[in-house]
Coordinates of C-alpha atoms in Angstrom, one line a residue:
Chain A
X1 CA -20.6 -24.2 -20.0
X2 CA -19.9 -21.9 -22.9
X3 CA -17.2 -19.1 -21.9
X4 CA -19.3 -15.8 -22.0
X5 CA -21.8 -18.0 -19.5
X6 CA -18.6 -18.7 -17.3
X7 CA -17.6 -15.5 -17.2
X8 CA -20.4 -13.4 -16.0
X9 CA -20.2 -16.5 -13.0
X10 CA -16.9 -15.5 -13.0
X11 CA -17.6 -11.7 -12.3
X12 CA -20.8 -12.6 -10.6
X13 CA -18.8 -14.4 -8.2
X14 CA -16.0 -11.4 -8.1
X15 CA -17.9 -8.7 -7.9
X16 CA -20.2 -10.2 -4.4
X17 CA -16.6 -10.8 -3.3
X18 CA -15.5 -6.7 -2.7
X19 CA -18.6 -5.6 -1.7
X20 CA -17.6 -8.0 1.3
X21 CA -14.7 -6.4 1.5
X22 CA -15.6 -3.6 0.7
X23 CA -18.2 -3.8 3.9
X24 CA -15.7 -5.0 6.0
X25 CA -12.9 -3.2 5.1
X26 CA -14.3 0.1 3.7
X27 CA -16.9 1.3 6.3
X28 CA -19.9 4.1 4.8
X29 CA -18.9 6.5 7.9
X30 CA -15.0 7.5 6.0
X31 CA -16.2 9.6 2.8
X32 CA -12.1 8.4 1.8
X33 CA -13.8 5.3 2.1
X34 CA -16.8 6.6 -0.2
X35 CA -14.4 7.5 -2.9
X36 CA -13.1 4.3 -2.8
X37 CA -16.5 1.9 -2.9
X38 CA -16.8 5.2 -6.0
X39 CA -14.3 3.4 -7.6
X40 CA -14.3 0.3 -6.4
X41 CA -17.3 -0.6 -7.3
X42 CA -17.5 2.2 -10.6
X43 CA -18.5 -1.9 -13.1
X44 CA -14.6 -2.7 -15.3
X45 CA -14.3 -5.6 -17.0
X46 CA -11.5 -7.0 -13.8
X47 CA -10.2 -9.7 -16.1
X48 CA -7.2 -9.8 -13.0
X49 CA -9.7 -10.6 -10.3
X50 CA -11.5 -13.4 -13.3
X51 CA -8.6 -14.5 -14.2
X52 CA -7.6 -15.6 -9.9
X53 CA -10.4 -17.8 -10.1
X54 CA -10.1 -18.8 -13.0
X55 CA -7.1 -20.1 -12.6
X56 CA -7.6 -20.6 -9.5
X57 CA -10.5 -23.9 -11.4
X58 CA -8.4 -25.0 -13.7
X59 CA -6.2 -26.1 -11.0
X60 CA -8.7 -27.4 -8.8
X61 CA -7.5 -24.9 -5.6
X62 CA -10.3 -23.4 -2.9
X63 CA -12.8 -21.6 -3.8
X64 CA -13.1 -19.3 -0.8
X65 CA -9.6 -17.9 -0.5
X66 CA -9.1 -17.5 -4.9
X67 CA -12.6 -14.9 -4.2
X68 CA -10.9 -13.5 -1.4
X69 CA -7.3 -13.2 -3.3
X70 CA -9.6 -11.6 -6.4
X71 CA -11.3 -9.1 -4.5
X72 CA -7.4 -7.9 -3.9
X73 CA -6.0 -8.2 -6.6
X74 CA -8.3 -5.6 -8.4
X75 CA -8.8 -2.9 -5.2
X76 CA -4.6 -2.9 -5.9
X77 CA -5.6 -2.3 -8.9
X78 CA -8.6 0.6 -8.4
X79 CA -5.9 1.7 -6.4
X80 CA -3.0 1.7 -9.5
X81 CA -6.0 4.0 -11.4
X82 CA -7.2 6.4 -9.0
X83 CA -2.5 7.5 -8.2
X84 CA -2.3 7.2 -12.3
X85 CA -4.8 9.4 -13.0
X86 CA -3.9 12.4 -10.8
X87 CA -3.1 15.2 -11.9
X88 CA 0.5 15.7 -10.5
X89 CA 0.4 12.1 -13.4
X90 CA -1.6 11.8 -16.3
X91 CA -4.2 14.4 -15.0
X92 CA -7.3 12.4 -16.5
X93 CA -10.8 13.6 -15.8
X94 CA -12.8 10.7 -17.5
X95 CA -12.5 7.0 -15.0
X96 CA -15.5 4.5 -16.8
X97 CA -17.2 6.1 -18.5
X98 CA -17.8 8.6 -15.5
X99 CA -15.5 11.7 -13.5
X100 CA -12.2 10.0 -12.1
X101 CA -12.1 10.5 -8.3
X102 CA -10.1 14.0 -7.5
X103 CA -13.3 15.0 -10.1
X104 CA -15.4 13.8 -7.6
X105 CA -13.3 13.4 -4.8
X106 CA -11.1 16.7 -4.5
X107 CA -7.1 15.1 -5.0
X108 CA -6.6 14.8 -1.0
X109 CA -9.5 12.7 -0.4
X110 CA -8.3 10.8 -3.9
X111 CA -5.1 9.7 -2.6
X112 CA -5.8 8.3 0.7
X113 CA -8.6 6.5 -1.5
X114 CA -6.2 5.2 -3.4
X115 CA -3.3 4.8 -0.4
X116 CA -6.7 3.0 1.6
X117 CA -7.9 0.2 -1.2
X118 CA -3.7 -0.2 -1.3
X119 CA -3.3 -0.7 2.3
X120 CA -6.3 -2.8 2.7
X121 CA -6.3 -5.3 -0.8
X122 CA -3.0 -6.5 1.7
X123 CA -5.7 -6.6 4.2
X124 CA -8.6 -9.1 3.0
X125 CA -5.2 -10.8 2.0
X126 CA -4.3 -11.7 5.5
X127 CA -7.4 -12.3 6.9
X128 CA -8.5 -15.5 4.3
X129 CA -8.8 -18.3 6.1
X130 CA -6.8 -20.5 4.6
X131 CA -4.1 -22.4 5.8
X132 CA -1.3 -19.7 6.5
X133 CA 1.3 -20.9 4.0
X134 CA -1.4 -19.8 1.0
X135 CA -1.4 -16.6 2.1
X136 CA 1.7 -15.1 2.9
X137 CA 2.3 -17.4 -0.9
X138 CA -0.9 -14.5 -2.9
X139 CA 1.1 -11.5 -0.5
X140 CA 4.3 -12.6 -2.0
X141 CA 2.9 -12.8 -5.8
X142 CA 0.9 -8.8 -5.3
X143 CA 3.8 -7.7 -3.6
X144 CA 6.9 -8.4 -6.7
X145 CA 4.4 -7.6 -9.0
X146 CA 2.6 -4.7 -7.4
X147 CA 6.1 -2.9 -6.0
X148 CA 9.3 -1.5 -7.5
X149 CA 10.1 -3.9 -9.6
X150 CA 7.1 -4.6 -11.4
X151 CA 3.9 -2.4 -11.8
X152 CA 5.3 1.3 -9.8
X153 CA 8.3 0.7 -11.7
X154 CA 6.0 0.5 -15.0
X155 CA 4.6 3.8 -13.8
X156 CA 7.8 5.3 -13.4
X157 CA 9.2 3.5 -17.6
X158 CA 6.1 5.4 -18.6
X159 CA 6.5 8.2 -17.4
X160 CA 10.6 8.5 -18.2
X161 CA 9.8 7.1 -21.0
X162 CA 6.6 10.3 -22.5
X163 CA 8.8 12.2 -24.3
X164 CA 11.3 11.0 -25.3
X165 CA 10.8 7.7 -28.8
X166 CA 11.1 4.4 -27.3
X167 CA 12.2 1.5 -29.1
X168 CA 10.5 -1.5 -29.2
X169 CA 12.4 -3.0 -26.4
X170 CA 12.0 0.1 -24.1
X171 CA 7.9 0.0 -24.6
X172 CA 8.7 -4.8 -23.6
X173 CA 9.8 -3.3 -20.5
X174 CA 7.2 -0.2 -19.3
X175 CA 4.3 -3.0 -20.5
X176 CA 6.2 -5.8 -18.6
X177 CA 6.5 -3.7 -15.7
X178 CA 3.2 -1.3 -15.9
X179 CA 0.5 -4.3 -16.7
X180 CA 1.9 -7.4 -17.0
X181 CA 3.8 -7.6 -13.4
X182 CA -0.4 -7.7 -12.4
X183 CA -1.7 -10.1 -15.4
X184 CA 1.1 -12.2 -13.3
X185 CA 0.4 -11.9 -10.1
X186 CA -3.1 -12.4 -10.6
X187 CA -2.5 -15.2 -12.4
X188 CA 0.3 -16.6 -9.2
X189 CA -2.8 -16.1 -5.9
X190 CA -4.9 -17.8 -8.1
X191 CA -2.2 -20.8 -7.7
X192 CA -1.4 -19.6 -4.6
X193 CA -5.2 -20.6 -3.5
X194 CA -4.2 -24.1 -5.4
X195 CA -1.2 -24.2 -3.9
X196 CA 0.6 -24.7 -7.5
X197 CA 4.0 -26.2 -7.9
X198 CA 6.4 -24.6 -10.1
X199 CA 6.5 -25.5 -13.1
X200 CA 2.9 -24.7 -13.2
X201 CA 4.0 -20.6 -12.1
X202 CA 5.9 -20.6 -14.3
X203 CA 4.6 -21.9 -17.2
X204 CA 0.9 -19.3 -15.5
X205 CA 3.6 -16.4 -15.5
X206 CA 4.7 -17.5 -19.3
X207 CA 0.5 -17.1 -19.7
X208 CA 0.5 -13.5 -17.6
X209 CA 2.8 -11.8 -19.1
X210 CA 2.3 -12.6 -23.0
X211 CA -1.8 -11.5 -22.6
X212 CA -0.2 -8.3 -20.9
X213 CA 1.9 -7.7 -23.5
X214 CA -1.4 -8.8 -26.1
X215 CA -3.4 -6.6 -23.7
X216 CA -0.7 -3.8 -24.3
X217 CA -0.4 -3.5 -28.1
X218 CA -4.6 -4.4 -28.9
X219 CA -4.3 -0.6 -27.0
X220 CA -2.4 1.1 -28.7
X221 CA -4.1 0.0 -31.6
X222 CA -7.5 0.9 -30.3
X223 CA -6.4 4.9 -29.2
X224 CA -6.4 4.6 -32.6
X225 CA -9.1 2.5 -33.5
X226 CA -12.2 2.6 -31.1
X227 CA -13.9 6.1 -30.7
X228 CA -14.4 7.6 -26.8
X229 CA -17.5 6.5 -26.4
X230 CA -17.1 2.4 -26.4
X231 CA -14.0 3.1 -24.4
X232 CA -15.4 5.4 -21.6
X233 CA -12.5 7.5 -21.5
X234 CA -10.9 9.7 -24.7
X235 CA -9.3 8.1 -27.9
X236 CA -6.8 9.7 -29.7
X237 CA -4.7 11.1 -26.2
X238 CA -1.1 8.6 -27.4
X239 CA -0.7 10.3 -30.7
X240 CA -1.6 14.2 -28.9
X241 CA 1.2 13.6 -26.3
X242 CA 3.5 11.8 -29.4
X243 CA 3.8 9.2 -27.7
X244 CA 6.1 5.6 -29.2
X245 CA 3.6 3.5 -29.0
X246 CA 3.3 -0.4 -30.6
X247 CA 1.1 1.2 -33.8
X248 CA 3.5 3.9 -34.7
X249 CA 6.3 1.5 -34.5
X250 CA 4.8 -0.7 -36.8
X251 CA 1.2 0.6 -38.1
X252 CA -2.7 -0.9 -37.1
X253 CA -2.3 -3.4 -39.1
X254 CA 1.4 -4.7 -38.4
X255 CA 0.5 -4.6 -34.4
X256 CA -2.6 -6.4 -34.5
X257 CA -0.3 -9.2 -37.0
X258 CA 2.1 -8.8 -33.8
X259 CA -0.4 -9.7 -31.1
X260 CA -2.5 -12.6 -32.4
X261 CA 1.6 -14.6 -33.2
X262 CA 2.0 -14.1 -29.3
X263 CA -1.1 -15.3 -28.8
X264 CA -0.9 -18.0 -31.1
X265 CA 1.6 -19.6 -28.9
X266 CA 0.9 -17.7 -25.5
X267 CA -2.1 -20.7 -25.8
X268 CA 0.3 -23.4 -27.5
X269 CA 2.0 -23.5 -24.3
X270 CA -0.3 -23.1 -21.6
X271 CA -2.6 -25.7 -24.1
X272 CA 1.0 -28.0 -23.7
X273 CA 1.0 -27.4 -19.5
X274 CA -2.2 -28.3 -19.0
X275 CA -4.3 -29.6 -21.3
X276 CA -7.7 -28.9 -21.9
X277 CA -8.6 -27.1 -18.7
X278 CA -7.0 -24.9 -20.4
X279 CA -9.7 -23.4 -21.5
X280 CA -10.9 -20.8 -20.7
X281 CA -7.6 -19.6 -20.4
X282 CA -7.0 -20.2 -24.0
X283 CA -10.5 -17.9 -24.4
X284 CA -9.9 -15.3 -22.9
X285 CA -7.1 -15.1 -24.2
X286 CA -8.7 -14.5 -27.6
X287 CA -11.5 -12.2 -26.2
X288 CA -8.3 -9.7 -25.0
X289 CA -7.2 -9.4 -28.7
X290 CA -10.5 -9.3 -30.4
X291 CA -11.9 -6.7 -28.4
X292 CA -13.8 -3.7 -28.7
X293 CA -13.5 -2.4 -25.8
Chain B
X1 CA 22.5 -2.0 29.1
X2 CA 21.3 1.5 30.0
X3 CA 18.3 2.9 28.7
X4 CA 20.4 5.1 26.4
X5 CA 23.5 2.7 25.3
X6 CA 20.1 -0.2 24.9
X7 CA 17.9 2.4 22.2
X8 CA 21.5 2.6 20.8
X9 CA 21.6 -0.9 19.8
X10 CA 18.4 -1.5 19.0
X11 CA 18.4 1.3 16.2
X12 CA 21.8 0.1 14.8
X13 CA 19.4 -3.0 14.5
X14 CA 16.8 -1.2 12.5
X15 CA 19.0 0.5 10.6
X16 CA 20.6 -2.4 9.4
X17 CA 18.2 -3.8 8.1
X18 CA 16.3 -0.7 6.7
X19 CA 19.6 -1.2 4.5
X20 CA 18.8 -5.2 3.7
X21 CA 15.5 -3.8 2.6
X22 CA 16.2 -1.4 1.0
X23 CA 18.6 -3.8 -1.3
X24 CA 16.0 -6.5 -1.8
X25 CA 13.2 -3.8 -1.9
X26 CA 14.1 -0.2 -3.2
X27 CA 16.9 -1.1 -6.3
X28 CA 18.4 2.1 -6.8
X29 CA 18.1 1.9 -10.3
X30 CA 14.7 3.0 -10.2
X31 CA 14.0 7.0 -9.5
X32 CA 11.4 6.5 -8.1
X33 CA 13.2 3.3 -5.8
X34 CA 15.9 6.5 -5.4
X35 CA 13.0 8.8 -3.7
X36 CA 12.1 6.2 -2.0
X37 CA 15.6 5.8 0.2
X38 CA 16.2 9.2 0.1
X39 CA 13.1 9.9 2.7
X40 CA 12.7 6.5 4.0
X41 CA 17.6 6.5 5.2
X42 CA 16.8 10.2 6.3
X43 CA 17.2 10.0 9.8
X44 CA 14.2 10.2 13.2
X45 CA 13.7 8.1 16.3
X46 CA 12.9 4.5 14.6
X47 CA 10.5 5.4 17.5
X48 CA 7.8 2.5 16.0
X49 CA 10.4 0.2 14.9
X50 CA 12.3 0.1 18.2
X51 CA 8.8 0.0 19.4
X52 CA 8.8 -3.6 17.8
X53 CA 11.9 -5.0 19.0
X54 CA 11.6 -3.6 22.4
X55 CA 8.3 -5.7 22.9
X56 CA 9.7 -9.0 20.6
X57 CA 12.5 -7.9 23.1
X58 CA 11.1 -8.7 26.9
X59 CA 8.6 -11.8 24.9
X60 CA 11.4 -14.1 24.8
X61 CA 10.8 -13.8 20.5
X62 CA 12.7 -14.7 17.4
X63 CA 14.7 -11.4 16.9
X64 CA 15.6 -11.9 12.9
X65 CA 11.7 -12.2 12.0
X66 CA 11.1 -8.4 14.8
X67 CA 13.9 -7.0 12.6
X68 CA 12.0 -7.3 8.8
X69 CA 8.8 -6.9 10.5
X70 CA 10.5 -3.6 12.1
X71 CA 11.3 -1.9 8.1
X72 CA 8.4 -2.8 7.5
X73 CA 6.9 -0.3 10.8
X74 CA 9.4 2.4 9.5
X75 CA 8.1 2.3 5.8
X76 CA 5.1 2.1 6.3
X77 CA 5.4 5.5 8.6
X78 CA 7.8 6.5 6.0
X79 CA 5.4 6.1 3.2
X80 CA 2.5 8.5 5.3
X81 CA 5.2 10.8 5.6
X82 CA 6.0 11.9 2.4
X83 CA 2.2 11.4 0.5
X84 CA 1.5 13.8 4.2
X85 CA 3.5 16.2 3.4
X86 CA 2.2 16.0 -0.6
X87 CA 0.5 20.3 -2.5
X88 CA -2.7 18.2 -2.1
X89 CA -2.0 17.3 2.0
X90 CA 0.0 19.2 4.1
X91 CA 2.4 21.1 2.1
X92 CA 4.8 21.1 3.8
X93 CA 8.3 21.9 2.3
X94 CA 10.8 20.4 5.2
X95 CA 11.0 16.9 6.3
X96 CA 13.6 16.0 9.6
X97 CA 16.0 19.2 8.6
X98 CA 15.8 18.9 4.8
X99 CA 13.7 19.0 1.8
X100 CA 11.0 16.8 1.8
X101 CA 10.3 14.0 -1.1
X102 CA 8.0 15.5 -3.3
X103 CA 10.2 19.5 -3.2
X104 CA 14.0 17.1 -3.7
X105 CA 11.5 14.6 -7.0
X106 CA 8.5 16.4 -7.9
X107 CA 5.2 15.3 -6.7
X108 CA 5.1 12.1 -9.4
X109 CA 7.9 10.8 -8.1
X110 CA 6.9 11.4 -4.7
X111 CA 3.5 10.3 -4.7
X112 CA 4.4 6.4 -6.7
X113 CA 8.0 6.6 -3.5
X114 CA 4.9 6.8 -1.3
X115 CA 2.6 4.0 -2.9
X116 CA 6.7 1.7 -3.3
X117 CA 7.0 1.9 0.7
X118 CA 3.9 0.7 1.4
X119 CA 4.0 -1.9 -1.0
X120 CA 7.0 -2.9 0.3
X121 CA 6.3 -2.7 3.8
X122 CA 3.9 -5.7 3.4
X123 CA 5.8 -7.5 0.3
X124 CA 9.1 -7.8 3.3
X125 CA 6.2 -9.4 5.8
X126 CA 6.0 -11.7 3.7
X127 CA 9.0 -12.8 3.0
X128 CA 10.1 -12.8 6.3
X129 CA 11.3 -16.4 7.2
X130 CA 9.3 -17.3 10.0
X131 CA 6.1 -19.6 10.3
X132 CA 3.5 -18.3 8.4
X133 CA 1.1 -17.8 10.6
X134 CA 3.9 -15.4 12.2
X135 CA 4.1 -13.1 9.0
X136 CA -0.3 -13.6 8.7
X137 CA 0.0 -11.7 12.0
X138 CA 2.1 -9.6 11.7
X139 CA 0.4 -8.8 8.2
X140 CA -2.9 -8.0 9.4
X141 CA -1.1 -5.4 12.7
X142 CA 0.0 -3.3 10.0
X143 CA -3.5 -4.4 7.5
X144 CA -5.2 -2.7 10.6
X145 CA -3.1 -0.1 12.1
X146 CA -2.7 2.1 8.8
X147 CA -5.7 1.8 7.2
X148 CA -9.8 2.6 7.0
X149 CA -10.2 1.9 10.6
X150 CA -6.2 3.5 11.6
X151 CA -4.2 6.1 9.9
X152 CA -5.4 7.0 6.9
X153 CA -8.5 7.3 8.7
X154 CA -6.7 9.3 11.2
X155 CA -5.5 11.1 8.0
X156 CA -8.6 11.8 6.6
X157 CA -10.5 12.8 10.3
X158 CA -7.3 15.3 10.7
X159 CA -8.7 17.1 7.8
X160 CA -11.7 17.1 8.1
X161 CA -11.5 19.0 11.2
X162 CA -8.6 21.5 10.7
X163 CA -10.5 24.3 10.3
X164 CA -14.2 23.4 12.6
X165 CA -13.7 23.9 16.1
X166 CA -12.9 20.4 17.7
X167 CA -14.2 19.3 20.8
X168 CA -11.1 16.4 23.7
X169 CA -13.5 13.6 22.6
X170 CA -12.8 14.8 18.8
X171 CA -9.1 15.1 19.2
X172 CA -8.4 12.2 20.5
X173 CA -10.0 10.7 18.0
X174 CA -7.5 11.7 15.9
X175 CA -5.0 10.8 17.7
X176 CA -6.2 6.9 18.3
X177 CA -6.1 6.9 13.9
X178 CA -4.1 9.1 13.2
X179 CA -0.8 8.0 15.4
X180 CA -2.2 5.7 17.7
X181 CA -3.2 2.7 15.6
X182 CA 0.4 2.7 14.0
X183 CA 1.6 2.4 17.1
X184 CA -0.8 -0.4 18.2
X185 CA 0.4 -1.8 14.6
X186 CA 4.0 -1.8 15.3
X187 CA 3.8 -3.8 19.0
X188 CA 2.1 -6.4 17.6
X189 CA 3.9 -7.4 15.7
X190 CA 6.9 -7.3 18.0
X191 CA 4.0 -9.0 19.9
X192 CA 3.5 -11.5 16.6
X193 CA 6.8 -12.2 16.2
X194 CA 6.3 -14.2 19.8
X195 CA 3.6 -15.1 19.3
X196 CA 1.8 -13.4 22.7
X197 CA -1.1 -14.5 23.2
X198 CA -4.5 -12.6 23.2
X199 CA -4.2 -11.3 27.1
X200 CA -0.5 -10.2 26.3
X201 CA -1.5 -8.4 22.7
X202 CA -4.5 -6.7 24.9
X203 CA -2.4 -5.1 27.4
X204 CA 0.1 -4.0 24.4
X205 CA -2.6 -2.7 23.4
X206 CA -4.0 0.1 26.3
X207 CA 0.5 0.7 26.1
X208 CA 0.8 1.3 22.2
X209 CA -2.7 3.7 22.2
X210 CA -1.8 5.7 25.9
X211 CA 1.7 5.9 24.4
X212 CA 0.3 7.4 21.1
X213 CA -1.9 10.1 23.2
X214 CA 0.7 11.0 25.1
X215 CA 3.2 12.1 22.0
X216 CA 1.1 13.9 20.5
X217 CA -0.1 15.6 23.3
X218 CA 3.8 17.1 23.4
X219 CA 4.1 17.4 20.4
X220 CA 1.7 20.3 20.5
X221 CA 3.2 21.4 23.4
X222 CA 6.2 21.9 21.6
X223 CA 4.5 23.3 18.7
X224 CA 3.9 25.9 21.0
X225 CA 7.5 26.1 22.7
X226 CA 9.9 24.4 20.6
X227 CA 11.8 26.4 18.1
X228 CA 12.8 25.3 14.2
X229 CA 16.2 24.2 15.1
X230 CA 15.5 21.5 17.0
X231 CA 12.1 19.8 16.0
X232 CA 13.7 19.9 12.6
X233 CA 10.0 21.8 10.7
X234 CA 8.8 25.1 11.4
X235 CA 6.9 25.8 14.9
X236 CA 3.7 27.5 15.4
X237 CA 1.8 25.7 12.6
X238 CA -1.2 24.8 14.2
X239 CA -1.5 27.8 15.3
X240 CA -1.0 29.2 11.9
X241 CA -4.2 27.2 11.0
X242 CA -6.3 28.0 13.6
X243 CA -6.2 24.2 14.5
X244 CA -8.3 23.4 17.8
X245 CA -5.0 21.2 20.7
X246 CA -4.5 20.3 23.4
X247 CA -2.9 23.4 23.9
X248 CA -5.6 25.9 22.9
X249 CA -8.1 23.4 24.9
X250 CA -6.0 23.7 28.1
X251 CA -2.8 25.1 27.6
X252 CA 0.9 24.3 27.7
X253 CA 0.8 23.2 32.1
X254 CA -3.1 21.5 31.8
X255 CA -1.5 20.1 28.9
X256 CA 1.6 18.3 31.1
X257 CA -0.4 17.5 33.4
X258 CA -2.6 15.9 30.9
X259 CA 0.3 13.8 29.3
X260 CA 2.1 12.6 33.1
X261 CA -0.9 11.0 34.7
X262 CA -1.5 9.5 31.0
X263 CA 1.3 8.0 31.8
X264 CA 1.7 7.2 34.6
X265 CA -1.5 5.1 34.0
X266 CA -0.2 3.5 31.1
X267 CA 3.0 3.0 32.8
X268 CA 1.6 0.6 35.6
X269 CA -0.3 -1.5 34.0
X270 CA 2.0 -2.1 31.1
X271 CA 4.2 -3.1 34.9
X272 CA 1.2 -5.0 36.3
X273 CA 0.9 -7.1 33.4
X274 CA 4.4 -8.3 32.8
X275 CA 7.1 -7.2 35.4
X276 CA 10.8 -6.5 35.4
X277 CA 10.6 -7.3 31.9
X278 CA 8.6 -4.1 31.0
X279 CA 11.5 -1.5 32.3
X280 CA 13.1 -0.6 28.7
X281 CA 8.9 0.1 27.4
X282 CA 8.5 2.1 30.7
X283 CA 12.1 4.0 30.0
X284 CA 10.9 4.9 25.8
X285 CA 7.3 5.8 27.1
X286 CA 8.5 7.9 29.7
X287 CA 10.6 9.9 27.3
X288 CA 8.4 10.9 24.9
X289 CA 7.2 12.5 28.0
X290 CA 9.7 14.8 28.5
X291 CA 11.4 14.9 24.4
X292 CA 12.4 18.6 23.9
X293 CA 11.8 17.0 19.9

């Protein structure tokens, strides 16, 4: 199966798993849950969820468990976007080309919708029918990636350095936490579904943080070179806010060169550990590098 | 050991478990984590956490696991208070007699502090060293009690009915979700630490929702008869907001009679199942009934 077909197949499985999770954990009679569904089911590339499935596949793991972990990481990611868009944070009115959650449902409901997605992400994991150790490993990975030594810490650093000049080191620290940590959680949840060993988990961690950084560098570039139509969100927001980015540090060409170099290294290392079975994950890394949205 | 001494012993164990959880999961270098600690370690009766320990004790369970579950439920409860106090929700400036989290740290940091406490509550559970099935049962209980069919749903109902006339049935539904569900989560986490059977869990559920309702009825009464000094928060806020409460429905005497009747029934049922070992939990129920703050 070629990469694009495989991606679509994973995506279809992710979306089915999300529908199942919604039916079980986000009942329609609740306005808060309707707001959560509005944001959760509103499309998106589902990169984190696809990573869960692809890693599990590469390691011949439990596909049914991985599908539910994929739903969980997507719910977690969605909560972070809803809270990030709120007026007290980034105050963004648009998300994926439509009104952000608080614009559509009001602030209180949007905040609770984020809270409910975060809570239910962990409940989805707890309810997976697998050896209990698999659930526990997945919950540990998600907690570590999403919390105080991961994504939330990244959001804090992002707010803190927004107005200040940031060095490359600070930028990397922000991105490692804000983006890399949750991508690593996704990858480790796929590994949990396959009960992967420590060496495999370590190699996958390097892959996760590698593609996370490339993703962010390309994000910085697209904020300058992309269009609002392609991205589904306003462009130029970084320079408007005087943010330091990889583009302000190295220019668009320099930033893309850095991303290319990082990506080559990440893919070579992955192939050295997993051989030809890593083909999909390598291609995914390359797609993140050449993406236009 | 008499009730008061036993309570203090439980409380000391809870506070130690919270300090341990803070050291592991809420690092001081993060402002968000400092905000979380400010709210988490700021005192409080720790009723939910004490319930985890007492139920585990009654059933001769794993005390070390229960202590960490107790920390987790208290972190969960604390997140809900922080988010509840935010301007887009109840807009409360005071909590436990001191500035609420967003008054002390700003809105963005307070929201993230709530997010981090919610995330880390589940990470604490995942990291408990016990048979994995114990962790999974505890996570299921917390997810069910805190999420879309529990506490968050209760907050949504509370916002929805705030301005409207509410019937006793609606009031009970709000309180069952807003308060009862998390108390039940606490009790079931204690039961998980003891790997309790289904009959025991069912009886404990009845106890949890019983004392949860009594707690809320007494809350409504104290909002009329208490003082700001005793409660550490403004009184009279219900009538200011034209809220329907058990007091507006039945008067203070009628409400207290109802609470007494409910409490008698709850305690009798608990004793029938667990015999003399239920003494502490019965006394705790009675204390909630006669409390002045």
